[in-house]
mmCIF file of C-alpha atoms in Angstrom:
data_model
loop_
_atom_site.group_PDB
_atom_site.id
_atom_site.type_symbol
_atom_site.label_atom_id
_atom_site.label_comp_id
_atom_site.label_asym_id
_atom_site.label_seq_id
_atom_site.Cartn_x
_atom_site.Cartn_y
_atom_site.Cartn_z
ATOM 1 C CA UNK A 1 28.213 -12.350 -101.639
ATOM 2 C CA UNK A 2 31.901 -12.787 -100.832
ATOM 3 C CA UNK A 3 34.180 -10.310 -99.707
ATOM 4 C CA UNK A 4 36.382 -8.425 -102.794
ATOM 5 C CA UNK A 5 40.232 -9.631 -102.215
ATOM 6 C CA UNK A 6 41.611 -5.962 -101.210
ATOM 7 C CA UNK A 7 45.042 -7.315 -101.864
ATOM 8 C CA UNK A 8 44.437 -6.924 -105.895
ATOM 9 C CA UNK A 9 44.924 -3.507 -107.034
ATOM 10 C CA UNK A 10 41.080 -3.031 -108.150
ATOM 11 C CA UNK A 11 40.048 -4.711 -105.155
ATOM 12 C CA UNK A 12 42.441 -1.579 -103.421
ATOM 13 C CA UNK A 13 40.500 0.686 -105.091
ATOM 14 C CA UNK A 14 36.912 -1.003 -104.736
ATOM 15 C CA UNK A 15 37.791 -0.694 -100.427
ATOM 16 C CA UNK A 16 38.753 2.691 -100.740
ATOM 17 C CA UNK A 17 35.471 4.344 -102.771
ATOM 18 C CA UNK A 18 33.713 1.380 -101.123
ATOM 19 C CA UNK A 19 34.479 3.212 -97.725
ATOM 20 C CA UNK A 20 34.444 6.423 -98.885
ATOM 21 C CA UNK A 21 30.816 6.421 -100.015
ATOM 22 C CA UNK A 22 29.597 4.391 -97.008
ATOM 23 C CA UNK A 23 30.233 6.626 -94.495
ATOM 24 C CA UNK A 24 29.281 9.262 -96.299
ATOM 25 C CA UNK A 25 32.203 10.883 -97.700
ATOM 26 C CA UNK A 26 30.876 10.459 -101.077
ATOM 27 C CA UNK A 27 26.546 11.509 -100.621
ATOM 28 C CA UNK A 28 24.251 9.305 -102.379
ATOM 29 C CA UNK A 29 23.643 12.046 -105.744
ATOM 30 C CA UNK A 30 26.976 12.684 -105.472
ATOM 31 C CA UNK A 31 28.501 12.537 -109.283
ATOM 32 C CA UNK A 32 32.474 10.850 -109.360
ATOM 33 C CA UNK A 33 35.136 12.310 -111.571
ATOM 34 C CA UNK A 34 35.789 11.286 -114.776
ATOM 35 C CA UNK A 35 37.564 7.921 -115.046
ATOM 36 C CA UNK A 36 40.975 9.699 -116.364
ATOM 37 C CA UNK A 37 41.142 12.444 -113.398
ATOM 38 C CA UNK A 38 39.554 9.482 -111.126
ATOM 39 C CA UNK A 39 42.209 7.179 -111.876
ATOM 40 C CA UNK A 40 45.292 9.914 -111.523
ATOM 41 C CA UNK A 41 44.368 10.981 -108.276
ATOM 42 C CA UNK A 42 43.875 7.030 -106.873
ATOM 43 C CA UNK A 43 47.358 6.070 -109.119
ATOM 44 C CA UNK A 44 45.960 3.492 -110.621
ATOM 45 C CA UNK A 45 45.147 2.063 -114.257
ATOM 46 C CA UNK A 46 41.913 3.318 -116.008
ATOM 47 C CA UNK A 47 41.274 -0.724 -116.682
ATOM 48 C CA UNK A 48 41.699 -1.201 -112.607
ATOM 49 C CA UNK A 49 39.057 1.450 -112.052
ATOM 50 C CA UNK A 50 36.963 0.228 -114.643
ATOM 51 C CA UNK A 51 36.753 -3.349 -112.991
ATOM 52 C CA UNK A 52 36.777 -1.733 -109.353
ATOM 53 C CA UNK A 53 33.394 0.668 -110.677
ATOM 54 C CA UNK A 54 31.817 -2.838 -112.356
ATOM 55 C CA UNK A 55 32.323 -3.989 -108.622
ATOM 56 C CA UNK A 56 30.911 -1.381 -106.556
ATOM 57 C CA UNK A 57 28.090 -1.148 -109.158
ATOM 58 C CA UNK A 58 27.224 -4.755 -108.163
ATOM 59 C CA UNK A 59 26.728 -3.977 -104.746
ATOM 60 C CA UNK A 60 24.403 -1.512 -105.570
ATOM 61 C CA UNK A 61 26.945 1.685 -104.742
ATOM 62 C CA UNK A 62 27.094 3.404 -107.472
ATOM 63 C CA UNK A 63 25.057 3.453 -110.918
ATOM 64 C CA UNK A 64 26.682 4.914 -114.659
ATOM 65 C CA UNK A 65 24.092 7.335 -116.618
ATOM 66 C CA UNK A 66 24.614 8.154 -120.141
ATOM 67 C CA UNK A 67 26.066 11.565 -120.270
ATOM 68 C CA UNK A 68 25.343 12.114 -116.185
ATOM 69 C CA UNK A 69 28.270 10.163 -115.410
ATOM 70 C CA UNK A 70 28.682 7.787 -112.162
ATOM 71 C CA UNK A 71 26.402 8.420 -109.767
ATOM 72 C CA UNK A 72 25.980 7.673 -105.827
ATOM 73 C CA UNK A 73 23.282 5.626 -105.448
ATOM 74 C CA UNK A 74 20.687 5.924 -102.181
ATOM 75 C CA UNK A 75 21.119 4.261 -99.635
ATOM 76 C CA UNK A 76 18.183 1.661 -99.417
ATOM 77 C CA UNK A 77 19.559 0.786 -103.087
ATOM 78 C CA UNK A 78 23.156 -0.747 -101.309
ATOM 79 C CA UNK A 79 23.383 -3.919 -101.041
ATOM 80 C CA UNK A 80 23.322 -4.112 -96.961
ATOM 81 C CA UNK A 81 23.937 -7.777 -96.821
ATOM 82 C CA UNK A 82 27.115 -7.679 -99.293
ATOM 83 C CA UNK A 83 30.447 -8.599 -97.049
ATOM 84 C CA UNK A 84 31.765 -6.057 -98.073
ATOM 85 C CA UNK A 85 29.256 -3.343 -97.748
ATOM 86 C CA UNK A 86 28.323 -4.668 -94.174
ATOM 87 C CA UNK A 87 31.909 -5.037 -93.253
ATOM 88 C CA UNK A 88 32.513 -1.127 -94.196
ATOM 89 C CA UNK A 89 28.983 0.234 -92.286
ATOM 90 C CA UNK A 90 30.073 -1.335 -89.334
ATOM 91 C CA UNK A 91 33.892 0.271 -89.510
ATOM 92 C CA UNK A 92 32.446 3.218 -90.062
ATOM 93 C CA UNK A 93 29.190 3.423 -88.233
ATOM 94 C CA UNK A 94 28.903 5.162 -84.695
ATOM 95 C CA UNK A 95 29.410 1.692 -82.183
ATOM 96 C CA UNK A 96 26.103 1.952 -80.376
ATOM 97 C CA UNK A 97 24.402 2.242 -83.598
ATOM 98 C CA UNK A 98 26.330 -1.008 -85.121
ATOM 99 C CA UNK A 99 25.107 -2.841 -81.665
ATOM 100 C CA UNK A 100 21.675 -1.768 -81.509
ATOM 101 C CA UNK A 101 21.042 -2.575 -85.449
ATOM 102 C CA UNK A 102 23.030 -6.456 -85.163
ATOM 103 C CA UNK A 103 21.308 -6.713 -81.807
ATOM 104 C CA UNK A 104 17.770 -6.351 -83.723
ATOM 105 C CA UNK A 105 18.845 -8.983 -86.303
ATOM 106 C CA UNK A 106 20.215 -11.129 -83.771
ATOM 107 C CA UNK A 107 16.773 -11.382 -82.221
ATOM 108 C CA UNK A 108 14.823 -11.954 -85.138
ATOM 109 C CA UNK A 109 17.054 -14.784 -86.270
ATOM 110 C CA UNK A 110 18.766 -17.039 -83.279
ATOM 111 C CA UNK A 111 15.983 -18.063 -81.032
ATOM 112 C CA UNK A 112 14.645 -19.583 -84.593
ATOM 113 C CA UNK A 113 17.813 -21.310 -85.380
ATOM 114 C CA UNK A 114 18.065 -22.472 -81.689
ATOM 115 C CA UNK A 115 14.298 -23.778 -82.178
ATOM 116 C CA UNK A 116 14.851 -25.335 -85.572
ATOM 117 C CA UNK A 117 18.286 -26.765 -84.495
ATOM 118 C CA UNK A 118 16.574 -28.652 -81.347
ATOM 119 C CA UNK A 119 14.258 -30.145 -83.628
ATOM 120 C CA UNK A 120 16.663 -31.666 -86.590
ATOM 121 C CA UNK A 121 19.980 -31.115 -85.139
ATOM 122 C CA UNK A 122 22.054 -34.497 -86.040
ATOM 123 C CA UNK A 123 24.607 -36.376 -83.566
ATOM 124 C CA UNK A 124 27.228 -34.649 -85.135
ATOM 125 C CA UNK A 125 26.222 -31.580 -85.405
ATOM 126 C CA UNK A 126 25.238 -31.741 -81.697
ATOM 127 C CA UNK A 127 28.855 -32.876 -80.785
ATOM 128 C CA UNK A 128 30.203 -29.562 -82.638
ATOM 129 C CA UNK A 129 28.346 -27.247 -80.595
ATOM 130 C CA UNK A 130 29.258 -28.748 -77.351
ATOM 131 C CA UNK A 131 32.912 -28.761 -78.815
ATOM 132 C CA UNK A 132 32.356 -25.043 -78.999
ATOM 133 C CA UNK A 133 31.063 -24.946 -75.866
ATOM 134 C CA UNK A 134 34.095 -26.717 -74.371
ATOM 135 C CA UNK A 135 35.804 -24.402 -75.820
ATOM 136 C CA UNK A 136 34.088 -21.175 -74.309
ATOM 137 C CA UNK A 137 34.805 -23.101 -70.571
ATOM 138 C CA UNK A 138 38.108 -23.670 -71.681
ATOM 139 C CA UNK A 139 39.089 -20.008 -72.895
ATOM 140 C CA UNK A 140 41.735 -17.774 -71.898
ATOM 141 C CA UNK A 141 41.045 -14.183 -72.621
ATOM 142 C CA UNK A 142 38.208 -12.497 -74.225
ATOM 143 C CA UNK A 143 40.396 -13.367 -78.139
ATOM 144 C CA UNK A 144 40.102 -16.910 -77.269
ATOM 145 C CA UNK A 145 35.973 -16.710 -75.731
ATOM 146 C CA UNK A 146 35.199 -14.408 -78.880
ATOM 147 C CA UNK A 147 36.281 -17.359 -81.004
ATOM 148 C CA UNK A 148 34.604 -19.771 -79.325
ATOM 149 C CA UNK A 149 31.467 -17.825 -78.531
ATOM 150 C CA UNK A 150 31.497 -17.541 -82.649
ATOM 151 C CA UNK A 151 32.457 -21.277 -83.348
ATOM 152 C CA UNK A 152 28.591 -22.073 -80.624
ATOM 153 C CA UNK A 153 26.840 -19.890 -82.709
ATOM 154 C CA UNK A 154 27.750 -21.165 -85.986
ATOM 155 C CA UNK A 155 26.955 -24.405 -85.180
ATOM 156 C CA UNK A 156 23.867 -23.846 -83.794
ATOM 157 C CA UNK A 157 22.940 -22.484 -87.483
ATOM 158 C CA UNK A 158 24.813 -25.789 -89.262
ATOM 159 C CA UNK A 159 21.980 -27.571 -86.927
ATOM 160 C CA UNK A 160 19.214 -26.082 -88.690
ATOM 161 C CA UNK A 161 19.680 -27.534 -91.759
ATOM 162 C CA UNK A 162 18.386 -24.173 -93.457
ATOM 163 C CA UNK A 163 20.378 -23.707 -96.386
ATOM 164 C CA UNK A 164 19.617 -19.995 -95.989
ATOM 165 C CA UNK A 165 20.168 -19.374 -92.435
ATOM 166 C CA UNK A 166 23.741 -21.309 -92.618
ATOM 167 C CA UNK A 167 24.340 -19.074 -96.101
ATOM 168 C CA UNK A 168 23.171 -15.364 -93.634
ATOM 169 C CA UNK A 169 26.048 -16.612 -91.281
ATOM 170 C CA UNK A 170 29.136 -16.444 -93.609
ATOM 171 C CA UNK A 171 27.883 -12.924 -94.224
ATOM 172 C CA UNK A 172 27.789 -11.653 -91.045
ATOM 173 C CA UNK A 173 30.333 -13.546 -89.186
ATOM 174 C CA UNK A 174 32.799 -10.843 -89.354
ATOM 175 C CA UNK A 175 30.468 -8.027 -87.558
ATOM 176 C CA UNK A 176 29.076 -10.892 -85.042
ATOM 177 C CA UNK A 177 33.035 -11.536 -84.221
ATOM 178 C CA UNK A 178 33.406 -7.956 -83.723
ATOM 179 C CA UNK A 179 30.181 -7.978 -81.640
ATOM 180 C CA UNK A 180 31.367 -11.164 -78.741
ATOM 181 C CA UNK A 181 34.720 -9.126 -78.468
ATOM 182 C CA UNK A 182 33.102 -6.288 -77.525
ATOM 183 C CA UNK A 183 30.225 -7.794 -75.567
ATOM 184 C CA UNK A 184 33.231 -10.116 -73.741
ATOM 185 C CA UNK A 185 35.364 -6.718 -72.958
ATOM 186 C CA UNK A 186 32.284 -4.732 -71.834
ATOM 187 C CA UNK A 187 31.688 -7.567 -69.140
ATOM 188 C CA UNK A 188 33.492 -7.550 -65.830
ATOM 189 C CA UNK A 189 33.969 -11.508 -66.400
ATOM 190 C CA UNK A 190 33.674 -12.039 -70.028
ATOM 191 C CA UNK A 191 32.536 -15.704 -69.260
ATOM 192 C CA UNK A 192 29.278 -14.534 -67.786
ATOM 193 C CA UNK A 193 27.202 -15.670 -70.061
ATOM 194 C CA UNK A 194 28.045 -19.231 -70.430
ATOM 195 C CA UNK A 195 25.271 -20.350 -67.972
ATOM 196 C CA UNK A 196 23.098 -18.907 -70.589
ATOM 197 C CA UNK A 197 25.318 -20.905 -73.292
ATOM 198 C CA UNK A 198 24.707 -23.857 -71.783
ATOM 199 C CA UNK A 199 21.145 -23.954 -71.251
ATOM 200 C CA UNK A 200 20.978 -23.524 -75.331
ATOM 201 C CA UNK A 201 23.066 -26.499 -75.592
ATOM 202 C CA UNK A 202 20.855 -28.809 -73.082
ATOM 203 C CA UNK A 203 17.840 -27.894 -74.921
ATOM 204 C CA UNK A 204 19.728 -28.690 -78.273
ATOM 205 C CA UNK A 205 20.484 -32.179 -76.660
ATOM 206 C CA UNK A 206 17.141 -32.627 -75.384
ATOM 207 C CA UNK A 207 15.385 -31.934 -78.339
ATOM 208 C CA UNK A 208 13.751 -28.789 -76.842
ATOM 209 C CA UNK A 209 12.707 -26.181 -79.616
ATOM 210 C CA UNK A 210 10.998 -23.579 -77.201
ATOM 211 C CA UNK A 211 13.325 -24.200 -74.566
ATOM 212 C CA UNK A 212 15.777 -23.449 -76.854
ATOM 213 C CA UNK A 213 13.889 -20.446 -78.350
ATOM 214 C CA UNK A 214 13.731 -18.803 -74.992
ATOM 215 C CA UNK A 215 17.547 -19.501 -73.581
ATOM 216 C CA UNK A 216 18.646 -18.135 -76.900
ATOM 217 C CA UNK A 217 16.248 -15.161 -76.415
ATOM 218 C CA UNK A 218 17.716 -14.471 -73.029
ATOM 219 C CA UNK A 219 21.303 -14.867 -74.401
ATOM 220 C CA UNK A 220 20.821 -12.041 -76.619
ATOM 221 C CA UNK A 221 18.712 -9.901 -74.446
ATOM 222 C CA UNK A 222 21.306 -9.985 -71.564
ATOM 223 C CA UNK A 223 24.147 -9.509 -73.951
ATOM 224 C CA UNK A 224 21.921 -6.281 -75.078
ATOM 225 C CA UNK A 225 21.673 -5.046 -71.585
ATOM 226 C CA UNK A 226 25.156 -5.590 -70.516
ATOM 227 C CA UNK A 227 26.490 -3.395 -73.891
ATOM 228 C CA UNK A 228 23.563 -0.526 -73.366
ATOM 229 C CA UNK A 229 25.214 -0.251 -69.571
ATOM 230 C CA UNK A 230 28.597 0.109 -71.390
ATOM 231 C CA UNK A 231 27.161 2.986 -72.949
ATOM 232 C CA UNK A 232 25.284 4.783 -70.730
ATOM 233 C CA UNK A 233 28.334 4.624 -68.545
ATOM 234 C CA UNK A 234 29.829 6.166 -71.434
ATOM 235 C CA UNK A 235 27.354 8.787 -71.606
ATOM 236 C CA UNK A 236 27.691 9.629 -67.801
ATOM 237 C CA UNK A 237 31.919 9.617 -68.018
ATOM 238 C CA UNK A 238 31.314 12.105 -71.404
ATOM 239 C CA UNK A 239 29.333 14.401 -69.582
#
């Protein structure tokens, strides 16, 4: 689902209850003002709220009861994979939580789409992730690597030629940007893992699926490892 435009004034207020309820400001149960005393405290038109409620409701926030009022909705009820709704759990979620949960999902999809993309990947689509990788040698700084690092991984999915896997992408590209910057400034050189890169593209090129599978695997396992030293050096400074 796309992203709301938060430079519209409902789409304002849909970002602010949006966050609000997401990390828990606002419980799930939790009953909202009425619309009049909802809208004078956020300054903002009763017909802006209105179409900022219709919005949240879509994304599973927030349900209206007859004579209950608006309610909080639970939290398995949210739409998790909504742009929006993933883009405010991961603002407001503890870090090590965000990793651990994107890490999970990160296993359970890539080495597939690394598999699937050595078996139908097209000429083209081949040349665009070892543009990306080019680009990863070529970068700069950890802004420049994160972009790149993104720019591999997204074609790796185009490869697969699974409508569905290339639609998952353009939901979570934001929090898997936010996830190679963090991974790249975690890392003492934040190109270590292009050797790891680069044995995903050469089984890409060599039509490799389980070769792929596995360097893919080890990508994200390594990535994992060098983020959970991040925080247990964390724990060990805290204490």
């Amino acid at each position: 689902m796309k992203a709301t435009d938060a430079r519209s004034l409902h789409g304002q207020v849909v970002r602010e209850l949006g966050t609000r309820i997401v990390s828990g400001e606002l419980k799930p149960g939790d009953v909202l003002p009425r619309e009049d005393a909802l809208a004078e405290s956020m300054q903002v038109s009763r017909n802006a709220l209105r179409e900022a409620l219709k919005v949240l409701s879509a994304k599973g926030l927030i349900e209206a009861r007859p004579k209950t009022g608006t309610r909080i909705r639970p939290r398995d009820a949210w739409n998790q994979l909504d742009a929006d709704v993933l883009s405010w759990r991961c603002a407001t979620m503890p870090t090590d939580d965000f990793i651990e949960k994107l890490g999970e999902m990160r296993e359970i999809i890539e080495p597939a789409a690394a598999a699937a993309a050595a078996r139908r990947r097209t000429q083209t689509q081949l040349a665009r992730i070892d543009t990306a990788y080019r680009q990863m040698e070529a970068a700069r700084d950890t802004s420049e690597w994160a972009v790149a690092d993104l720019s591999f991984h997204n074609a790796v999915l185009q490869a697969t030629g699974n409508e569905m896997m290339i639609s998952l992408f353009t939901v979570i590209e934001s929090v898997l940007g936010m996830f190679f910057v963090l991974s790249a400034q975690t890392a003492g050189d934040f190109k270590y893992s292009l050797p790891h890169h680069h044995k995903v593209l050469d089984a890409i090129r060599r039509n490799q699926p389980e070769v792929a599978r596995k360097a893919m695997q080890a990508m994200i396992t390594d990535s994992r490892a060098n983020l959970e030293k991040r925080r247990k050096k964390g724990v060990r400074k805290a204490s």
